[in-house]
Amino acid sequence: MKKIGILFTLVVLSVFFTNCSNKSDEYIDPRGTDYAGSESCIQCHQVQYNMALQSSHFKATAPAISENVLGDFDKGDHTFIYDKNTKLVMEKRNDSLYQVLYKNGKEVEAHRFEIVFGAKHAQTSVYWRNNNTYELPVSYYNSIHNWATSPGFPADKPYFDRMVVKDCYACHASNASSRSVNQNSEERNFMSMDVEDIIDKKTIVYGIDCERCHGPAKKHVEFHLKNPNVKVANSITSIKNLNRQQKLDACALCHAGNDGMKLKSRFEFKPGDNLSEFYRETRSINDTTNFDVHGNQFRLMAQSKCFINSEKMDCITCHNPHENASKNMASYSKICMTCHKGLKHNQQTLKIMPEKLLADNCVECHMPKKASGAIKFQLSNSKQLSEYILRTHKIGIYPANKK
């Protein structure tokens, strides 16, 4: 009887461990069979995964279910007035959320929130039509805790025909293509998938997931499940092992604007690749070009003397890519002081703010918040343009804060 009990226990355990280790085997990723899916990372990297799950990277796109959509649909102001006869109302209908257009009190058209883009500063949404996504005309802005026109949309008439192309997904999702990669083939033609005019819903991998930054992880997961005592990462890209330019390119893929000449789809980029093989710059970062604060973090940083004079400075000098930028300004000042130790402000500056406060907040003066020239928005029933404010990554001495 005792032997039967032991045998039963062994069978149960074997089933348990088989199910655990085969989790990634059951998953089919639209990018191909060498991908394991981010959930496979939880087994060994739970702290990093939980942290990343709450980050703006992970939330760059998401299905438009209620818990992912910003703005209150139950109370408060969720109506956008175009004129006395035309309004757009954010409405909850059963389990779905809609932007509903009314003219003279009658419903004209309604479009469902299908996918949301962004979460930290603002959030815009898209709906599906004929195998493509189209941006909804009103977005939610955290700076005003309210709805306003989506970037570039008019405030005097509703507009539902702006297509959100695949290249937009290239920095807001980990995959989006017109068809699934052939699961039985090593060959992938991402570029042809990128330029075709339709998007297959099943190919979307929402947000910037683990494998977008660390590369395909199937072999990595299989190896470490079979060899749990091996602590050196196998068959995966560790960012810390990349050289400086490779680290910069991995971030610049999406944080250096998108006005260059595209050579390959960004979805094809793997950490360690050379960005120049994907985009050809049309403007030199070394000239006096005024790059917009939106989406140009790398190019602005690259114009900074701090970056130019350093052999080591890169994006992760200041940022942990698994989490959002810290709101603790003093933490950045400590990084600044590793190079600027003992630096004194002049008397004119000290009249504005005490030395101690200045020392704990380098960023406020040397990386001030600026208005984006690319993004502006209008509030309901208003002709005034509101500014979209972001912190510049061009480190410098600015006239208003000159020392």
PDB file of C-alpha atoms in Angstrom, residues 234-338:
ATOM      1  CA  ASN A 234      21.812  30.846 -22.367  1.00  0.00           C
ATOM      2  CA  SER A 235      20.375  31.591 -25.842  1.00  0.00           C
ATOM      3  CA  ILE A 236      19.108  35.084 -24.982  1.00  0.00           C
ATOM      4  CA  THR A 237      20.374  38.633 -25.400  1.00  0.00           C
ATOM      5  CA  SER A 238      21.369  40.327 -22.160  1.00  0.00           C
ATOM      6  CA  ILE A 239      21.398  44.098 -22.666  1.00  0.00           C
ATOM      7  CA  LYS A 240      24.310  44.552 -20.266  1.00  0.00           C
ATOM      8  CA  ASN A 241      26.452  42.387 -22.550  1.00  0.00           C
ATOM      9  CA  LEU A 242      25.890  44.616 -25.591  1.00  0.00           C
ATOM     10  CA  ASN A 243      28.391  47.305 -26.497  1.00  0.00           C
ATOM     11  CA  ARG A 244      27.432  50.961 -26.113  1.00  0.00           C
ATOM     12  CA  GLN A 245      26.281  51.475 -29.698  1.00  0.00           C
ATOM     13  CA  GLN A 246      24.193  48.307 -29.635  1.00  0.00           C
ATOM     14  CA  LYS A 247      22.462  49.466 -26.438  1.00  0.00           C
ATOM     15  CA  LEU A 248      21.787  52.877 -27.966  1.00  0.00           C
ATOM     16  CA  ASP A 249      20.450  51.370 -31.184  1.00  0.00           C
ATOM     17  CA  ALA A 250      18.058  49.116 -29.259  1.00  0.00           C
ATOM     18  CA  CYS A 251      16.459  52.205 -27.664  1.00  0.00           C
ATOM     19  CA  ALA A 252      16.853  54.508 -30.676  1.00  0.00           C
ATOM     20  CA  LEU A 253      14.792  52.093 -32.753  1.00  0.00           C
ATOM     21  CA  CYS A 254      11.722  53.773 -31.246  1.00  0.00           C
ATOM     22  CA  HIS A 255      13.142  56.755 -29.366  1.00  0.00           C
ATOM     23  CA  ALA A 256      14.886  58.534 -32.250  1.00  0.00           C
ATOM     24  CA  GLY A 257      11.893  59.616 -34.285  1.00  0.00           C
ATOM     25  CA  ASN A 258      10.704  57.964 -37.469  1.00  0.00           C
ATOM     26  CA  ASP A 259      11.507  60.482 -40.193  1.00  0.00           C
ATOM     27  CA  GLY A 260      14.454  58.544 -41.617  1.00  0.00           C
ATOM     28  CA  MET A 261      14.386  56.484 -44.804  1.00  0.00           C
ATOM     29  CA  LYS A 262      13.085  53.035 -43.885  1.00  0.00           C
ATOM     30  CA  LEU A 263      15.174  50.147 -45.201  1.00  0.00           C
ATOM     31  CA  LYS A 264      13.677  47.272 -43.197  1.00  0.00           C
ATOM     32  CA  SER A 265      10.708  46.774 -40.928  1.00  0.00           C
ATOM     33  CA  ARG A 266      11.383  47.651 -37.297  1.00  0.00           C
ATOM     34  CA  PHE A 267       9.709  44.383 -36.346  1.00  0.00           C
ATOM     35  CA  GLU A 268      12.684  42.571 -37.828  1.00  0.00           C
ATOM     36  CA  PHE A 269      15.159  44.342 -35.508  1.00  0.00           C
ATOM     37  CA  LYS A 270      16.799  42.176 -32.831  1.00  0.00           C
ATOM     38  CA  PRO A 271      18.880  43.493 -29.909  1.00  0.00           C
ATOM     39  CA  GLY A 272      22.477  43.693 -31.098  1.00  0.00           C
ATOM     40  CA  ASP A 273      21.498  44.662 -34.656  1.00  0.00           C
ATOM     41  CA  ASN A 274      22.817  47.805 -36.324  1.00  0.00           C
ATOM     42  CA  LEU A 275      20.079  50.446 -36.578  1.00  0.00           C
ATOM     43  CA  SER A 276      21.633  51.922 -39.743  1.00  0.00           C
ATOM     44  CA  GLU A 277      20.554  48.746 -41.545  1.00  0.00           C
ATOM     45  CA  PHE A 278      16.926  49.601 -40.747  1.00  0.00           C
ATOM     46  CA  TYR A 279      16.804  53.384 -41.058  1.00  0.00           C
ATOM     47  CA  ARG A 280      18.934  55.840 -42.985  1.00  0.00           C
ATOM     48  CA  GLU A 281      19.177  59.171 -41.197  1.00  0.00           C
ATOM     49  CA  THR A 282      18.098  62.190 -43.208  1.00  0.00           C
ATOM     50  CA  ARG A 283      19.255  64.679 -40.573  1.00  0.00           C
ATOM     51  CA  SER A 284      22.509  64.539 -38.641  1.00  0.00           C
ATOM     52  CA  ILE A 285      22.229  64.491 -34.858  1.00  0.00           C
ATOM     53  CA  ASN A 286      25.419  66.576 -34.764  1.00  0.00           C
ATOM     54  CA  ASP A 287      23.932  69.600 -36.503  1.00  0.00           C
ATOM     55  CA  THR A 288      21.730  72.274 -34.937  1.00  0.00           C
ATOM     56  CA  THR A 289      18.462  70.544 -35.789  1.00  0.00           C
ATOM     57  CA  ASN A 290      15.767  71.175 -33.204  1.00  0.00           C
ATOM     58  CA  PHE A 291      14.314  67.729 -32.657  1.00  0.00           C
ATOM     59  CA  ASP A 292      10.867  67.596 -31.111  1.00  0.00           C
ATOM     60  CA  VAL A 293      10.610  66.433 -27.494  1.00  0.00           C
ATOM     61  CA  HIS A 294       8.099  63.782 -28.543  1.00  0.00           C
ATOM     62  CA  GLY A 295       9.769  60.555 -29.664  1.00  0.00           C
ATOM     63  CA  ASN A 296      13.274  61.975 -30.129  1.00  0.00           C
ATOM     64  CA  GLN A 297      14.833  61.175 -26.766  1.00  0.00           C
ATOM     65  CA  PHE A 298      17.970  59.573 -28.211  1.00  0.00           C
ATOM     66  CA  ARG A 299      18.679  62.281 -30.786  1.00  0.00           C
ATOM     67  CA  LEU A 300      18.241  65.014 -28.186  1.00  0.00           C
ATOM     68  CA  MET A 301      20.526  63.214 -25.736  1.00  0.00           C
ATOM     69  CA  ALA A 302      23.097  62.712 -28.507  1.00  0.00           C
ATOM     70  CA  GLN A 303      23.292  66.512 -28.975  1.00  0.00           C
ATOM     71  CA  SER A 304      24.178  66.977 -25.299  1.00  0.00           C
ATOM     72  CA  LYS A 305      27.749  67.712 -24.205  1.00  0.00           C
ATOM     73  CA  CYS A 306      27.321  65.174 -21.412  1.00  0.00           C
ATOM     74  CA  PHE A 307      26.802  62.451 -24.012  1.00  0.00           C
ATOM     75  CA  ILE A 308      29.374  63.723 -26.512  1.00  0.00           C
ATOM     76  CA  ASN A 309      32.102  63.910 -23.846  1.00  0.00           C
ATOM     77  CA  SER A 310      31.329  60.534 -22.322  1.00  0.00           C
ATOM     78  CA  GLU A 311      32.533  57.150 -23.523  1.00  0.00           C
ATOM     79  CA  LYS A 312      29.980  55.211 -21.483  1.00  0.00           C
ATOM     80  CA  MET A 313      26.758  57.213 -21.226  1.00  0.00           C
ATOM     81  CA  ASP A 314      23.708  55.510 -22.733  1.00  0.00           C
ATOM     82  CA  CYS A 315      19.972  55.356 -22.052  1.00  0.00           C
ATOM     83  CA  ILE A 316      20.198  52.853 -19.206  1.00  0.00           C
ATOM     84  CA  THR A 317      22.695  55.084 -17.408  1.00  0.00           C
ATOM     85  CA  CYS A 318      19.584  56.871 -16.136  1.00  0.00           C
ATOM     86  CA  HIS A 319      16.694  54.515 -16.922  1.00  0.00           C
ATOM     87  CA  ASN A 320      15.690  51.010 -15.957  1.00  0.00           C
ATOM     88  CA  PRO A 321      13.848  49.807 -19.095  1.00  0.00           C
ATOM     89  CA  HIS A 322      11.698  47.467 -16.982  1.00  0.00           C
ATOM     90  CA  GLU A 323       9.995  50.371 -15.232  1.00  0.00           C
ATOM     91  CA  ASN A 324       8.785  53.903 -15.853  1.00  0.00           C
ATOM     92  CA  ALA A 325      11.044  56.890 -15.373  1.00  0.00           C
ATOM     93  CA  SER A 326      11.447  57.681 -11.699  1.00  0.00           C
ATOM     94  CA  LYS A 327       9.583  60.688 -10.308  1.00  0.00           C
ATOM     95  CA  ASN A 328      12.325  61.149  -7.718  1.00  0.00           C
ATOM     96  CA  MET A 329      14.410  63.954  -9.213  1.00  0.00           C
ATOM     97  CA  ALA A 330      17.133  63.493  -6.597  1.00  0.00           C
ATOM     98  CA  SER A 331      17.854  60.008  -7.963  1.00  0.00           C
ATOM     99  CA  TYR A 332      18.836  61.538 -11.305  1.00  0.00           C
ATOM    100  CA  SER A 333      20.936  64.181  -9.585  1.00  0.00           C
ATOM    101  CA  LYS A 334      23.044  61.441  -7.989  1.00  0.00           C
ATOM    102  CA  ILE A 335      23.810  60.163 -11.482  1.00  0.00           C
ATOM    103  CA  CYS A 336      24.708  63.686 -12.653  1.00  0.00           C
ATOM    104  CA  MET A 337      27.036  64.115  -9.666  1.00  0.00           C
ATOM    105  CA  THR A 338      29.124  61.097 -10.637  1.00  0.00           C
TER     106      THR A 338
END
